[in-house]
mmCIF file of C-alpha atoms in Angstrom:
data_model
loop_
_atom_site.group_PDB
_atom_site.id
_atom_site.type_symbol
_atom_site.label_atom_id
_atom_site.label_comp_id
_atom_site.label_asym_id
_atom_site.label_seq_id
_atom_site.Cartn_x
_atom_site.Cartn_y
_atom_site.Cartn_z
ATOM 1 C CA MET A 3 19.315 18.023 5.620
ATOM 2 C CA LYS A 4 15.770 19.360 5.343
ATOM 3 C CA ILE A 5 12.528 17.345 5.396
ATOM 4 C CA VAL A 6 9.313 18.726 3.863
ATOM 5 C CA GLU A 7 5.966 16.925 3.867
ATOM 6 C CA GLN A 8 2.805 17.616 1.932
ATOM 7 C CA VAL A 9 -0.536 15.861 1.395
ATOM 8 C CA LEU A 10 -2.213 15.974 -2.027
ATOM 9 C CA SER A 11 -5.997 15.732 -2.386
ATOM 10 C CA ILE A 12 -7.159 13.593 -5.277
ATOM 11 C CA ARG A 13 -10.680 12.996 -6.577
ATOM 12 C CA SER A 14 -11.246 9.835 -8.610
ATOM 13 C CA LEU A 15 -14.202 9.657 -10.994
ATOM 14 C CA ARG A 16 -14.414 5.962 -11.848
ATOM 15 C CA ARG A 17 -14.004 2.605 -10.069
ATOM 16 C CA CYS A 18 -10.591 2.058 -11.694
ATOM 17 C CA GLN A 19 -8.604 5.038 -12.889
ATOM 18 C CA MET A 20 -4.999 6.101 -13.295
ATOM 19 C CA ILE A 21 -4.775 9.810 -12.483
ATOM 20 C CA ASP A 22 -1.754 11.760 -13.714
ATOM 21 C CA ILE A 23 -0.390 13.704 -10.729
ATOM 22 C CA THR A 24 3.013 14.609 -12.203
ATOM 23 C CA GLY A 25 2.278 18.339 -12.259
ATOM 24 C CA GLN A 26 1.030 18.394 -8.666
ATOM 25 C CA ILE A 27 4.136 16.551 -7.432
ATOM 26 C CA ALA A 28 6.388 18.917 -9.396
ATOM 27 C CA ASP A 29 4.667 21.883 -7.711
ATOM 28 C CA VAL A 30 5.208 20.433 -4.232
ATOM 29 C CA ILE A 31 8.900 19.941 -4.977
ATOM 30 C CA ALA A 32 9.308 23.454 -6.389
ATOM 31 C CA LYS A 33 7.675 24.962 -3.275
ATOM 32 C CA SER A 34 9.759 22.820 -0.876
ATOM 33 C CA GLY A 35 12.916 24.748 -1.731
ATOM 34 C CA ILE A 36 14.885 21.487 -1.702
ATOM 35 C CA GLN A 37 17.394 21.372 -4.553
ATOM 36 C CA ASN A 38 18.874 17.881 -4.328
ATOM 37 C CA GLY A 39 17.532 14.784 -2.632
ATOM 38 C CA LEU A 40 14.730 12.275 -2.743
ATOM 39 C CA ALA A 41 10.934 12.505 -2.935
ATOM 40 C CA THR A 42 9.012 9.592 -1.417
ATOM 41 C CA LEU A 43 5.383 9.147 -2.486
ATOM 42 C CA TYR A 44 3.104 7.226 -0.140
ATOM 43 C CA CYS A 45 -0.493 6.129 -0.719
ATOM 44 C CA PRO A 46 -2.308 5.735 2.643
ATOM 45 C CA HIS A 47 -5.163 3.682 1.142
ATOM 46 C CA THR A 48 -5.480 -0.106 0.899
ATOM 47 C CA THR A 49 -7.459 -0.091 -2.363
ATOM 48 C CA ALA A 50 -5.258 2.320 -4.311
ATOM 49 C CA ALA A 51 -1.577 2.570 -5.270
ATOM 50 C CA VAL A 52 1.041 4.770 -6.936
ATOM 51 C CA THR A 53 3.023 3.981 -10.080
ATOM 52 C CA ILE A 54 5.226 5.623 -12.689
ATOM 53 C CA ASN A 55 4.618 4.910 -16.365
ATOM 54 C CA GLU A 56 4.040 6.585 -19.739
ATOM 55 C CA ASN A 57 1.725 9.606 -19.626
ATOM 56 C CA ALA A 58 2.125 10.745 -23.238
ATOM 57 C CA ASP A 59 -0.378 8.213 -24.646
ATOM 58 C CA PRO A 60 -3.556 7.683 -22.561
ATOM 59 C CA ASP A 61 -3.802 4.206 -24.118
ATOM 60 C CA VAL A 62 -0.962 3.040 -21.853
ATOM 61 C CA PRO A 63 -2.878 3.544 -18.560
ATOM 62 C CA HIS A 64 -5.929 2.026 -20.321
ATOM 63 C CA ASP A 65 -3.967 -1.127 -21.152
ATOM 64 C CA ILE A 66 -2.482 -1.374 -17.633
ATOM 65 C CA LEU A 67 -5.973 -1.259 -16.085
ATOM 66 C CA LEU A 68 -7.261 -3.751 -18.704
ATOM 67 C CA VAL A 69 -4.688 -6.397 -17.785
ATOM 68 C CA LEU A 70 -4.993 -5.808 -14.027
ATOM 69 C CA GLU A 71 -8.764 -6.353 -14.358
ATOM 70 C CA LYS A 72 -8.149 -9.552 -16.349
ATOM 71 C CA LEU A 73 -5.624 -10.871 -13.800
ATOM 72 C CA VAL A 74 -7.582 -9.831 -10.713
ATOM 73 C CA PRO A 75 -11.321 -10.016 -11.427
ATOM 74 C CA GLN A 76 -13.763 -8.114 -9.224
ATOM 75 C CA HIS A 77 -15.760 -11.268 -8.547
ATOM 76 C CA LEU A 78 -14.068 -14.623 -7.992
ATOM 77 C CA ALA A 79 -15.209 -17.821 -6.307
ATOM 78 C CA GLY A 80 -13.089 -18.074 -3.188
ATOM 79 C CA TYR A 81 -12.938 -14.430 -2.153
ATOM 80 C CA GLN A 82 -13.825 -14.219 1.547
ATOM 81 C CA HIS A 83 -13.660 -10.442 2.149
ATOM 82 C CA GLY A 84 -17.259 -9.298 2.402
ATOM 83 C CA GLU A 85 -16.988 -5.791 0.971
ATOM 84 C CA GLY A 86 -16.795 -6.847 -2.680
ATOM 85 C CA ASN A 87 -13.518 -5.024 -3.275
ATOM 86 C CA SER A 88 -10.963 -7.807 -2.764
ATOM 87 C CA ASP A 89 -9.659 -7.131 -6.275
ATOM 88 C CA ALA A 90 -8.830 -3.543 -5.310
ATOM 89 C CA HIS A 91 -6.824 -4.688 -2.247
ATOM 90 C CA ILE A 92 -4.924 -7.218 -4.349
ATOM 91 C CA LYS A 93 -4.106 -4.708 -7.104
ATOM 92 C CA SER A 94 -2.888 -2.295 -4.413
ATOM 93 C CA SER A 95 -0.311 -4.838 -3.195
ATOM 94 C CA ILE A 96 0.737 -5.787 -6.741
ATOM 95 C CA ILE A 97 1.396 -2.172 -7.809
ATOM 96 C CA GLY A 98 2.568 -0.971 -4.382
ATOM 97 C CA CYS A 99 1.909 2.009 -2.131
ATOM 98 C CA SER A 100 5.332 3.711 -2.062
ATOM 99 C CA ARG A 101 7.704 4.981 -4.751
ATOM 100 C CA GLN A 102 10.831 7.185 -4.828
ATOM 101 C CA ILE A 103 11.893 9.841 -7.291
ATOM 102 C CA PHE A 104 15.129 11.804 -7.333
ATOM 103 C CA VAL A 105 15.147 15.586 -6.984
ATOM 104 C CA ARG A 106 17.953 17.448 -8.769
ATOM 105 C CA ASP A 107 18.342 21.228 -9.168
ATOM 106 C CA GLY A 108 14.910 21.651 -7.593
ATOM 107 C CA GLU A 109 13.161 19.429 -10.144
ATOM 108 C CA LEU A 110 11.856 15.873 -10.445
ATOM 109 C CA VAL A 111 14.217 13.539 -12.303
ATOM 110 C CA LEU A 112 11.835 11.610 -14.578
ATOM 111 C CA GLY A 113 12.631 9.688 -17.741
ATOM 112 C CA THR A 114 11.474 11.185 -21.064
ATOM 113 C CA TRP A 115 8.170 9.300 -21.129
ATOM 114 C CA GLN A 116 7.540 8.958 -17.398
ATOM 115 C CA GLY A 117 4.653 10.444 -15.466
ATOM 116 C CA ILE A 118 3.405 9.735 -11.945
ATOM 117 C CA PHE A 119 -0.017 8.139 -11.542
ATOM 118 C CA PHE A 120 -2.299 7.727 -8.551
ATOM 119 C CA CYS A 121 -4.001 4.352 -9.174
ATOM 120 C CA GLU A 122 -7.614 4.195 -8.038
ATOM 121 C CA PHE A 123 -8.983 0.650 -7.814
ATOM 122 C CA ASP A 124 -12.178 1.191 -5.792
ATOM 123 C CA GLY A 125 -13.533 4.618 -6.703
ATOM 124 C CA PRO A 126 -14.995 7.013 -7.206
ATOM 125 C CA ARG A 127 -13.674 8.516 -3.952
ATOM 126 C CA SER A 128 -11.802 11.363 -2.329
ATOM 127 C CA ARG A 129 -8.217 10.234 -1.779
ATOM 128 C CA THR A 130 -4.896 11.569 -0.548
ATOM 129 C CA LEU A 131 -1.267 11.001 -1.454
ATOM 130 C CA HIS A 132 1.538 11.804 0.993
ATOM 131 C CA ILE A 133 4.835 13.250 -0.204
ATOM 132 C CA GLN A 134 8.038 13.574 1.781
ATOM 133 C CA ILE A 135 11.006 15.382 0.273
ATOM 134 C CA SER A 136 14.380 15.140 1.976
ATOM 135 C CA GLY A 137 17.590 16.796 0.892
ATOM 136 C CA GLU A 138 19.354 20.127 0.767
ATOM 137 C CA MET B 10 24.732 13.670 5.360
ATOM 138 C CA LYS B 11 26.219 13.192 1.921
ATOM 139 C CA ILE B 12 24.340 12.501 -1.345
ATOM 140 C CA VAL B 13 26.063 10.835 -4.314
ATOM 141 C CA GLU B 14 24.399 10.117 -7.661
ATOM 142 C CA GLN B 15 25.528 7.945 -10.535
ATOM 143 C CA VAL B 16 23.991 6.716 -13.799
ATOM 144 C CA LEU B 17 24.740 3.180 -15.012
ATOM 145 C CA SER B 18 24.686 2.317 -18.718
ATOM 146 C CA ILE B 19 23.089 -1.026 -19.532
ATOM 147 C CA ARG B 20 22.846 -2.819 -22.877
ATOM 148 C CA SER B 21 20.086 -5.420 -23.209
ATOM 149 C CA LEU B 22 20.396 -8.140 -25.846
ATOM 150 C CA ARG B 23 16.897 -9.618 -26.016
ATOM 151 C CA ARG B 24 13.292 -8.392 -25.870
ATOM 152 C CA CYS B 25 12.883 -9.638 -22.276
ATOM 153 C CA GLN B 26 15.947 -10.076 -20.109
ATOM 154 C CA MET B 27 16.925 -9.830 -16.462
ATOM 155 C CA ILE B 28 20.447 -8.396 -16.293
ATOM 156 C CA ASP B 29 22.445 -8.899 -13.101
ATOM 157 C CA ILE B 30 23.834 -5.480 -12.108
ATOM 158 C CA THR B 31 24.846 -6.341 -8.530
ATOM 159 C CA GLY B 32 28.567 -5.882 -9.202
ATOM 160 C CA GLN B 33 28.087 -2.513 -10.895
ATOM 161 C CA ILE B 34 25.950 -1.225 -8.005
ATOM 162 C CA ALA B 35 28.517 -2.469 -5.479
ATOM 163 C CA ASP B 36 31.238 -0.545 -7.367
ATOM 164 C CA VAL B 37 29.224 2.681 -7.313
ATOM 165 C CA ILE B 38 28.722 2.329 -3.561
ATOM 166 C CA ALA B 39 32.394 1.586 -2.916
ATOM 167 C CA LYS B 40 33.437 4.672 -4.911
ATOM 168 C CA SER B 41 30.848 6.919 -3.190
ATOM 169 C CA GLY B 42 32.784 6.819 0.074
ATOM 170 C CA ILE B 43 29.489 6.548 1.980
ATOM 171 C CA GLN B 44 29.740 4.047 4.825
ATOM 172 C CA ASN B 45 26.194 3.877 6.217
ATOM 173 C CA GLY B 46 22.939 4.853 4.637
ATOM 174 C CA LEU B 47 20.575 3.982 1.820
ATOM 175 C CA ALA B 48 20.972 3.359 -1.917
ATOM 176 C CA THR B 49 17.927 4.118 -4.067
ATOM 177 C CA LEU B 50 17.797 2.554 -7.525
ATOM 178 C CA TYR B 51 15.598 4.232 -10.132
ATOM 179 C CA CYS B 52 14.747 3.035 -13.623
ATOM 180 C CA PRO B 53 13.873 6.022 -15.868
ATOM 181 C CA HIS B 54 12.196 3.860 -18.539
ATOM 182 C CA THR B 55 8.511 2.964 -18.892
ATOM 183 C CA THR B 56 9.127 -0.481 -20.419
ATOM 184 C CA ALA B 57 11.746 -1.718 -17.940
ATOM 185 C CA ALA B 58 12.015 -2.146 -14.166
ATOM 186 C CA VAL B 59 14.357 -3.072 -11.324
ATOM 187 C CA THR B 60 14.023 -6.037 -8.964
ATOM 188 C CA ILE B 61 15.977 -8.043 -6.402
ATOM 189 C CA ASN B 62 15.912 -11.823 -6.555
ATOM 190 C CA GLU B 63 18.137 -14.914 -6.654
ATOM 191 C CA ASN B 64 21.154 -14.587 -8.935
ATOM 192 C CA ALA B 65 22.875 -17.900 -8.050
ATOM 193 C CA ASP B 66 20.700 -20.012 -10.371
ATOM 194 C CA PRO B 67 19.938 -18.458 -13.810
ATOM 195 C CA ASP B 68 16.775 -20.573 -13.913
ATOM 196 C CA VAL B 69 15.149 -18.206 -11.391
ATOM 197 C CA PRO B 70 15.182 -15.153 -13.719
ATOM 198 C CA HIS B 71 14.073 -17.488 -16.529
ATOM 199 C CA ASP B 72 11.031 -18.576 -14.530
ATOM 200 C CA ILE B 73 10.165 -14.998 -13.507
ATOM 201 C CA LEU B 74 10.145 -13.903 -17.174
ATOM 202 C CA LEU B 75 8.169 -17.033 -18.157
ATOM 203 C CA VAL B 76 5.317 -16.253 -15.763
ATOM 204 C CA LEU B 77 5.301 -12.518 -16.543
ATOM 205 C CA GLU B 78 4.965 -13.409 -20.251
ATOM 206 C CA LYS B 79 2.121 -15.818 -19.431
ATOM 207 C CA LEU B 80 0.301 -13.231 -17.277
ATOM 208 C CA VAL B 81 0.877 -10.273 -19.599
ATOM 209 C CA PRO B 82 0.958 -11.475 -23.210
ATOM 210 C CA GLN B 83 2.569 -9.313 -25.903
ATOM 211 C CA HIS B 84 -0.585 -9.438 -28.021
ATOM 212 C CA LEU B 85 -4.038 -9.222 -26.467
ATOM 213 C CA ALA B 86 -7.432 -8.256 -27.851
ATOM 214 C CA GLY B 87 -8.279 -4.978 -26.182
ATOM 215 C CA TYR B 88 -4.832 -3.344 -26.102
ATOM 216 C CA GLN B 89 -5.196 0.190 -27.445
ATOM 217 C CA HIS B 90 -1.582 1.429 -27.302
ATOM 218 C CA GLY B 91 -0.375 1.418 -30.918
ATOM 219 C CA GLU B 92 3.308 0.631 -30.390
ATOM 220 C CA GLY B 93 2.847 -3.091 -29.739
ATOM 221 C CA ASN B 94 4.621 -2.952 -26.391
ATOM 222 C CA SER B 95 1.719 -2.587 -23.958
ATOM 223 C CA ASP B 96 2.914 -5.753 -22.205
ATOM 224 C CA ALA B 97 6.254 -4.103 -21.444
ATOM 225 C CA HIS B 98 4.562 -1.055 -19.874
ATOM 226 C CA ILE B 99 2.340 -3.296 -17.740
ATOM 227 C CA LYS B 100 5.239 -5.469 -16.544
ATOM 228 C CA SER B 101 7.124 -2.280 -15.650
ATOM 229 C CA SER B 102 4.325 -1.178 -13.299
ATOM 230 C CA ILE B 103 3.927 -4.675 -11.803
ATOM 231 C CA ILE B 104 7.647 -5.040 -10.952
ATOM 232 C CA GLY B 105 8.220 -1.338 -10.241
ATOM 233 C CA CYS B 106 10.835 1.266 -11.124
ATOM 234 C CA SER B 107 12.365 2.052 -7.722
ATOM 235 C CA ARG B 108 13.976 -0.066 -4.998
ATOM 236 C CA GLN B 109 16.051 0.614 -1.854
ATOM 237 C CA ILE B 110 19.042 -1.215 -0.449
ATOM 238 C CA PHE B 111 20.851 -0.540 2.805
ATOM 239 C CA VAL B 112 24.524 0.428 2.836
ATOM 240 C CA ARG B 113 26.540 -0.651 5.878
ATOM 241 C CA ASP B 114 30.309 -0.360 6.367
ATOM 242 C CA GLY B 115 30.602 0.816 2.768
ATOM 243 C CA GLU B 116 28.895 -2.263 1.335
ATOM 244 C CA LEU B 117 25.480 -3.322 0.032
ATOM 245 C CA VAL B 118 23.392 -5.226 2.578
ATOM 246 C CA LEU B 119 21.952 -8.048 0.476
ATOM 247 C CA GLY B 120 20.553 -11.384 1.660
ATOM 248 C CA THR B 121 22.606 -14.518 0.948
ATOM 249 C CA TRP B 122 20.871 -15.300 -2.344
ATOM 250 C CA GLN B 123 19.961 -11.799 -3.445
ATOM 251 C CA GLY B 124 21.209 -10.018 -6.541
ATOM 252 C CA ILE B 125 19.977 -6.861 -8.247
ATOM 253 C CA PHE B 126 18.463 -7.150 -11.718
ATOM 254 C CA PHE B 127 17.654 -4.602 -14.383
ATOM 255 C CA CYS B 128 14.500 -5.976 -16.040
ATOM 256 C CA GLU B 129 14.281 -5.336 -19.773
ATOM 257 C CA PHE B 130 10.802 -5.874 -21.210
ATOM 258 C CA ASP B 131 11.118 -4.214 -24.642
ATOM 259 C CA GLY B 132 14.704 -4.688 -25.804
ATOM 260 C CA PRO B 133 17.212 -4.994 -27.153
ATOM 261 C CA ARG B 134 18.092 -1.397 -26.243
ATOM 262 C CA SER B 135 20.572 0.901 -24.555
ATOM 263 C CA ARG B 136 19.243 1.703 -21.085
ATOM 264 C CA THR B 137 20.244 3.545 -17.940
ATOM 265 C CA LEU B 138 19.693 3.041 -14.222
ATOM 266 C CA HIS B 139 19.991 5.906 -11.758
ATOM 267 C CA ILE B 140 21.498 5.393 -8.301
ATOM 268 C CA GLN B 141 21.370 7.788 -5.381
ATOM 269 C CA ILE B 142 23.287 6.985 -2.212
ATOM 270 C CA SER B 143 22.642 9.028 0.906
ATOM 271 C CA GLY B 144 24.319 8.645 4.271
ATOM 272 C CA GLU B 145 27.566 9.316 6.069
ATOM 273 C CA MET C 10 20.297 13.410 10.706
ATOM 274 C CA LYS C 11 20.318 10.135 12.602
ATOM 275 C CA ILE C 12 20.234 6.602 11.155
ATOM 276 C CA VAL C 13 19.003 3.642 13.231
ATOM 277 C CA GLU C 14 18.907 0.042 12.013
ATOM 278 C CA GLN C 15 17.184 -2.985 13.449
ATOM 279 C CA VAL C 16 16.569 -6.574 12.356
ATOM 280 C CA LEU C 17 13.240 -8.259 13.195
ATOM 281 C CA SER C 18 13.007 -12.035 13.619
ATOM 282 C CA ILE C 19 9.902 -13.587 12.083
ATOM 283 C CA ARG C 20 8.677 -17.185 12.247
ATOM 284 C CA SER C 21 6.275 -18.301 9.519
ATOM 285 C CA LEU C 22 4.012 -21.287 10.119
ATOM 286 C CA ARG C 23 2.706 -22.127 6.651
ATOM 287 C CA ARG C 24 4.020 -22.240 3.077
ATOM 288 C CA CYS C 25 2.225 -18.993 2.189
ATOM 289 C CA GLN C 26 1.335 -16.554 4.942
ATOM 290 C CA MET C 27 0.935 -12.833 5.446
ATOM 291 C CA ILE C 28 2.196 -11.976 8.934
ATOM 292 C CA ASP C 29 1.108 -8.693 10.504
ATOM 293 C CA ILE C 30 4.266 -6.973 11.799
ATOM 294 C CA THR C 31 2.794 -3.491 12.315
ATOM 295 C CA GLY C 32 3.240 -3.606 16.114
ATOM 296 C CA GLN C 33 6.848 -4.766 15.894
ATOM 297 C CA ILE C 34 7.719 -1.989 13.427
ATOM 298 C CA ALA C 35 5.989 0.596 15.623
ATOM 299 C CA ASP C 36 8.106 -0.589 18.593
ATOM 300 C CA VAL C 37 11.359 -0.247 16.638
ATOM 301 C CA ILE C 38 10.405 3.292 15.647
ATOM 302 C CA ALA C 39 9.445 4.262 19.197
ATOM 303 C CA LYS C 40 12.781 2.946 20.519
ATOM 304 C CA SER C 41 14.800 4.687 17.771
ATOM 305 C CA GLY C 42 14.091 8.093 19.264
ATOM 306 C CA ILE C 43 13.644 9.499 15.743
ATOM 307 C CA GLN C 44 10.712 11.917 15.593
ATOM 308 C CA ASN C 45 10.440 12.796 11.912
ATOM 309 C CA GLY C 46 11.778 10.999 8.876
ATOM 310 C CA LEU C 47 11.457 7.808 6.897
ATOM 311 C CA ALA C 48 11.427 4.110 7.767
ATOM 312 C CA THR C 49 12.636 1.757 5.038
ATOM 313 C CA LEU C 50 11.660 -1.919 5.328
ATOM 314 C CA TYR C 51 13.828 -4.464 3.514
ATOM 315 C CA CYS C 52 13.238 -8.187 3.112
ATOM 316 C CA PRO C 53 16.583 -9.987 2.583
ATOM 317 C CA HIS C 54 14.954 -13.170 1.234
ATOM 318 C CA THR C 55 14.246 -14.120 -2.393
ATOM 319 C CA THR C 56 11.079 -16.114 -1.626
ATOM 320 C CA ALA C 57 9.365 -13.573 0.635
ATOM 321 C CA ALA C 58 8.316 -9.921 0.392
ATOM 322 C CA VAL C 59 6.849 -6.996 2.331
ATOM 323 C CA THR C 60 3.569 -5.211 1.645
ATOM 324 C CA ILE C 61 1.107 -2.811 3.232
ATOM 325 C CA ASN C 62 -2.606 -3.593 3.121
ATOM 326 C CA GLU C 63 -5.714 -3.937 5.290
ATOM 327 C CA ASN C 64 -5.135 -5.713 8.596
ATOM 328 C CA ALA C 65 -8.583 -5.186 10.130
ATOM 329 C CA ASP C 66 -10.220 -8.087 8.247
ATOM 330 C CA PRO C 67 -8.105 -11.282 7.955
ATOM 331 C CA ASP C 68 -10.061 -12.118 4.803
ATOM 332 C CA VAL C 69 -8.084 -9.478 2.907
ATOM 333 C CA PRO C 70 -4.694 -11.247 3.289
ATOM 334 C CA HIS C 71 -6.502 -14.518 2.526
ATOM 335 C CA ASP C 72 -7.796 -13.130 -0.772
ATOM 336 C CA ILE C 73 -4.397 -11.640 -1.712
ATOM 337 C CA LEU C 74 -2.717 -15.043 -1.231
ATOM 338 C CA LEU C 75 -5.566 -16.762 -3.114
ATOM 339 C CA VAL C 76 -5.095 -14.665 -6.247
ATOM 340 C CA LEU C 77 -1.289 -14.809 -6.106
ATOM 341 C CA GLU C 78 -1.524 -18.620 -5.979
ATOM 342 C CA LYS C 79 -3.934 -18.580 -8.940
ATOM 343 C CA LEU C 80 -1.681 -16.276 -10.985
ATOM 344 C CA VAL C 81 1.591 -17.983 -10.062
ATOM 345 C CA PRO C 82 0.993 -21.712 -9.534
ATOM 346 C CA GLN C 83 3.508 -23.760 -7.556
ATOM 347 C CA HIS C 84 3.847 -26.241 -10.405
ATOM 348 C CA LEU C 85 3.931 -25.136 -14.031
ATOM 349 C CA ALA C 86 5.242 -26.769 -17.193
ATOM 350 C CA GLY C 87 8.221 -24.685 -18.223
ATOM 351 C CA TYR C 88 9.688 -23.894 -14.799
ATOM 352 C CA GLN C 89 13.421 -24.695 -14.925
ATOM 353 C CA HIS C 90 14.476 -23.895 -11.346
ATOM 354 C CA GLY C 91 15.008 -27.266 -9.670
ATOM 355 C CA GLU C 92 14.013 -26.423 -6.099
ATOM 356 C CA GLY C 93 10.250 -26.443 -6.684
ATOM 357 C CA ASN C 94 9.783 -22.926 -5.353
ATOM 358 C CA SER C 95 9.851 -20.857 -8.547
ATOM 359 C CA ASP C 96 6.407 -19.515 -7.646
ATOM 360 C CA ALA C 97 7.789 -18.075 -4.399
ATOM 361 C CA HIS C 98 10.596 -16.252 -6.231
ATOM 362 C CA ILE C 99 8.121 -14.828 -8.758
ATOM 363 C CA LYS C 100 5.687 -13.654 -6.068
ATOM 364 C CA SER C 101 8.598 -11.996 -4.256
ATOM 365 C CA SER C 102 9.400 -9.861 -7.323
ATOM 366 C CA ILE C 103 5.731 -9.045 -7.963
ATOM 367 C CA ILE C 104 5.109 -7.807 -4.393
ATOM 368 C CA GLY C 105 8.622 -6.417 -3.860
ATOM 369 C CA CYS C 106 11.229 -6.520 -1.109
ATOM 370 C CA SER C 107 11.396 -2.870 -0.029
ATOM 371 C CA ARG C 108 8.802 -0.358 1.182
ATOM 372 C CA GLN C 109 8.878 3.084 2.830
ATOM 373 C CA ILE C 110 6.750 4.538 5.583
ATOM 374 C CA PHE C 111 6.820 8.050 6.976
ATOM 375 C CA VAL C 112 7.642 8.705 10.626
ATOM 376 C CA ARG C 113 6.012 11.761 12.220
ATOM 377 C CA ASP C 114 6.093 12.760 15.903
ATOM 378 C CA GLY C 115 7.827 9.469 16.680
ATOM 379 C CA GLU C 116 5.081 7.336 15.124
ATOM 380 C CA LEU C 117 4.370 5.462 11.902
ATOM 381 C CA VAL C 118 2.153 7.371 9.467
ATOM 382 C CA LEU C 119 -0.244 4.670 8.274
ATOM 383 C CA GLY C 120 -3.657 5.075 6.660
ATOM 384 C CA THR C 121 -6.719 4.153 8.746
ATOM 385 C CA TRP C 122 -6.902 0.577 7.451
ATOM 386 C CA GLN C 123 -3.225 -0.042 6.743
ATOM 387 C CA GLY C 124 -1.014 -2.612 8.410
ATOM 388 C CA ILE C 125 2.425 -3.918 7.460
ATOM 389 C CA PHE C 126 2.749 -7.550 6.393
ATOM 390 C CA PHE C 127 5.729 -9.822 5.980
ATOM 391 C CA CYS C 128 4.762 -12.071 3.040
ATOM 392 C CA GLU C 129 6.011 -15.652 3.324
ATOM 393 C CA PHE C 130 5.829 -17.574 0.051
ATOM 394 C CA ASP C 131 8.020 -20.612 0.833
ATOM 395 C CA GLY C 132 7.603 -21.391 4.527
ATOM 396 C CA PRO C 133 7.449 -22.426 7.187
ATOM 397 C CA ARG C 134 10.818 -20.831 7.994
ATOM 398 C CA SER C 135 12.713 -18.480 10.267
ATOM 399 C CA ARG C 136 12.986 -15.143 8.506
ATOM 400 C CA THR C 137 14.242 -11.619 9.124
ATOM 401 C CA LEU C 138 13.160 -8.147 8.094
ATOM 402 C CA HIS C 139 15.584 -5.215 8.098
ATOM 403 C CA ILE C 140 14.457 -1.743 9.144
ATOM 404 C CA GLN C 141 16.344 1.493 8.676
ATOM 405 C CA ILE C 142 14.971 4.701 10.145
ATOM 406 C CA SER C 143 16.502 8.012 9.145
ATOM 407 C CA GLY C 144 15.524 11.433 10.385
ATOM 408 C CA GLU C 145 15.771 13.732 13.364
#
């Protein structure tokens, strides 16, 4: 059993943005030399998240961000956190900061339409995503 | 350390449906021969998800789908994705496509009331769920 | 590869509460003797969850609970589950019952502002959280 870790650097350009990082994750897995196992993605930020969804049509990430904004408005009577980004923290916990993907024959096992997105909810910022691949 | 993978076939019968797959997952674990470790469940679809919740009372999955439908309506001014299933993509990212369960003494470690559900948000369809069990 | 499991006991004091368990998780990891690998957290309850978010400012958990309560009200026409806690089940599936954290040099790898929270949605109760650490 081998464990390989890597940290990706990500630059978001807007306050809310879903950034397709599928290719970067695939590169990390290819370089790890691990053929079969599990890749765990971990977002170390409290106002961002990681998700897997359709990356063929950019309207899908648009619609995800649209509904999240509707459900969790940036300004709401009752927010107590003073930094003005309570919505970003809440979206982070709704989407989640960790995800797993299988690795088989040295490649990511994704469904036909699936891509991996870093979800920025309080950008623009410099961000990181941690990846741990374990297997043989 | 041993790694066993299996793909379950699932047939949904309605547009939105939570399908109890606890028994099928338990069978896969029993057949894997792995006594202690971790089972990772992965949904390879962008309009479905996997969750763990109460499976004793069928009213619980009913109420989960009711609120998801209320929060993420099928039709909404502003959706740009042309396939009419933006809601299903959004629900998929809210619930999530991967989950972990412990394996101990060759069995799933679930809480008293917990069952595993495949969440269909754009059925009826033929679907799959990937399972990877690692351990000894 | 070594696998260590532990069960934390948690006592919630209110119906909805986010309880910071970062220190308890760090202790379990230190005692496991595992230097590098993965910690999987698993909540065996169907009306609770586990999340990672900011634990420096207690207003952040306050605002997360505020919006969850707004999105998923305790009482709603249409709920069929007879126990009056449908909202707690729904919140559990939205936040999720499993999470992963990296372990490096015998310590949790958390972002600067991240802490680990047990999310109680139907307390006050005695609860547990399962931890499995795998690595070397």
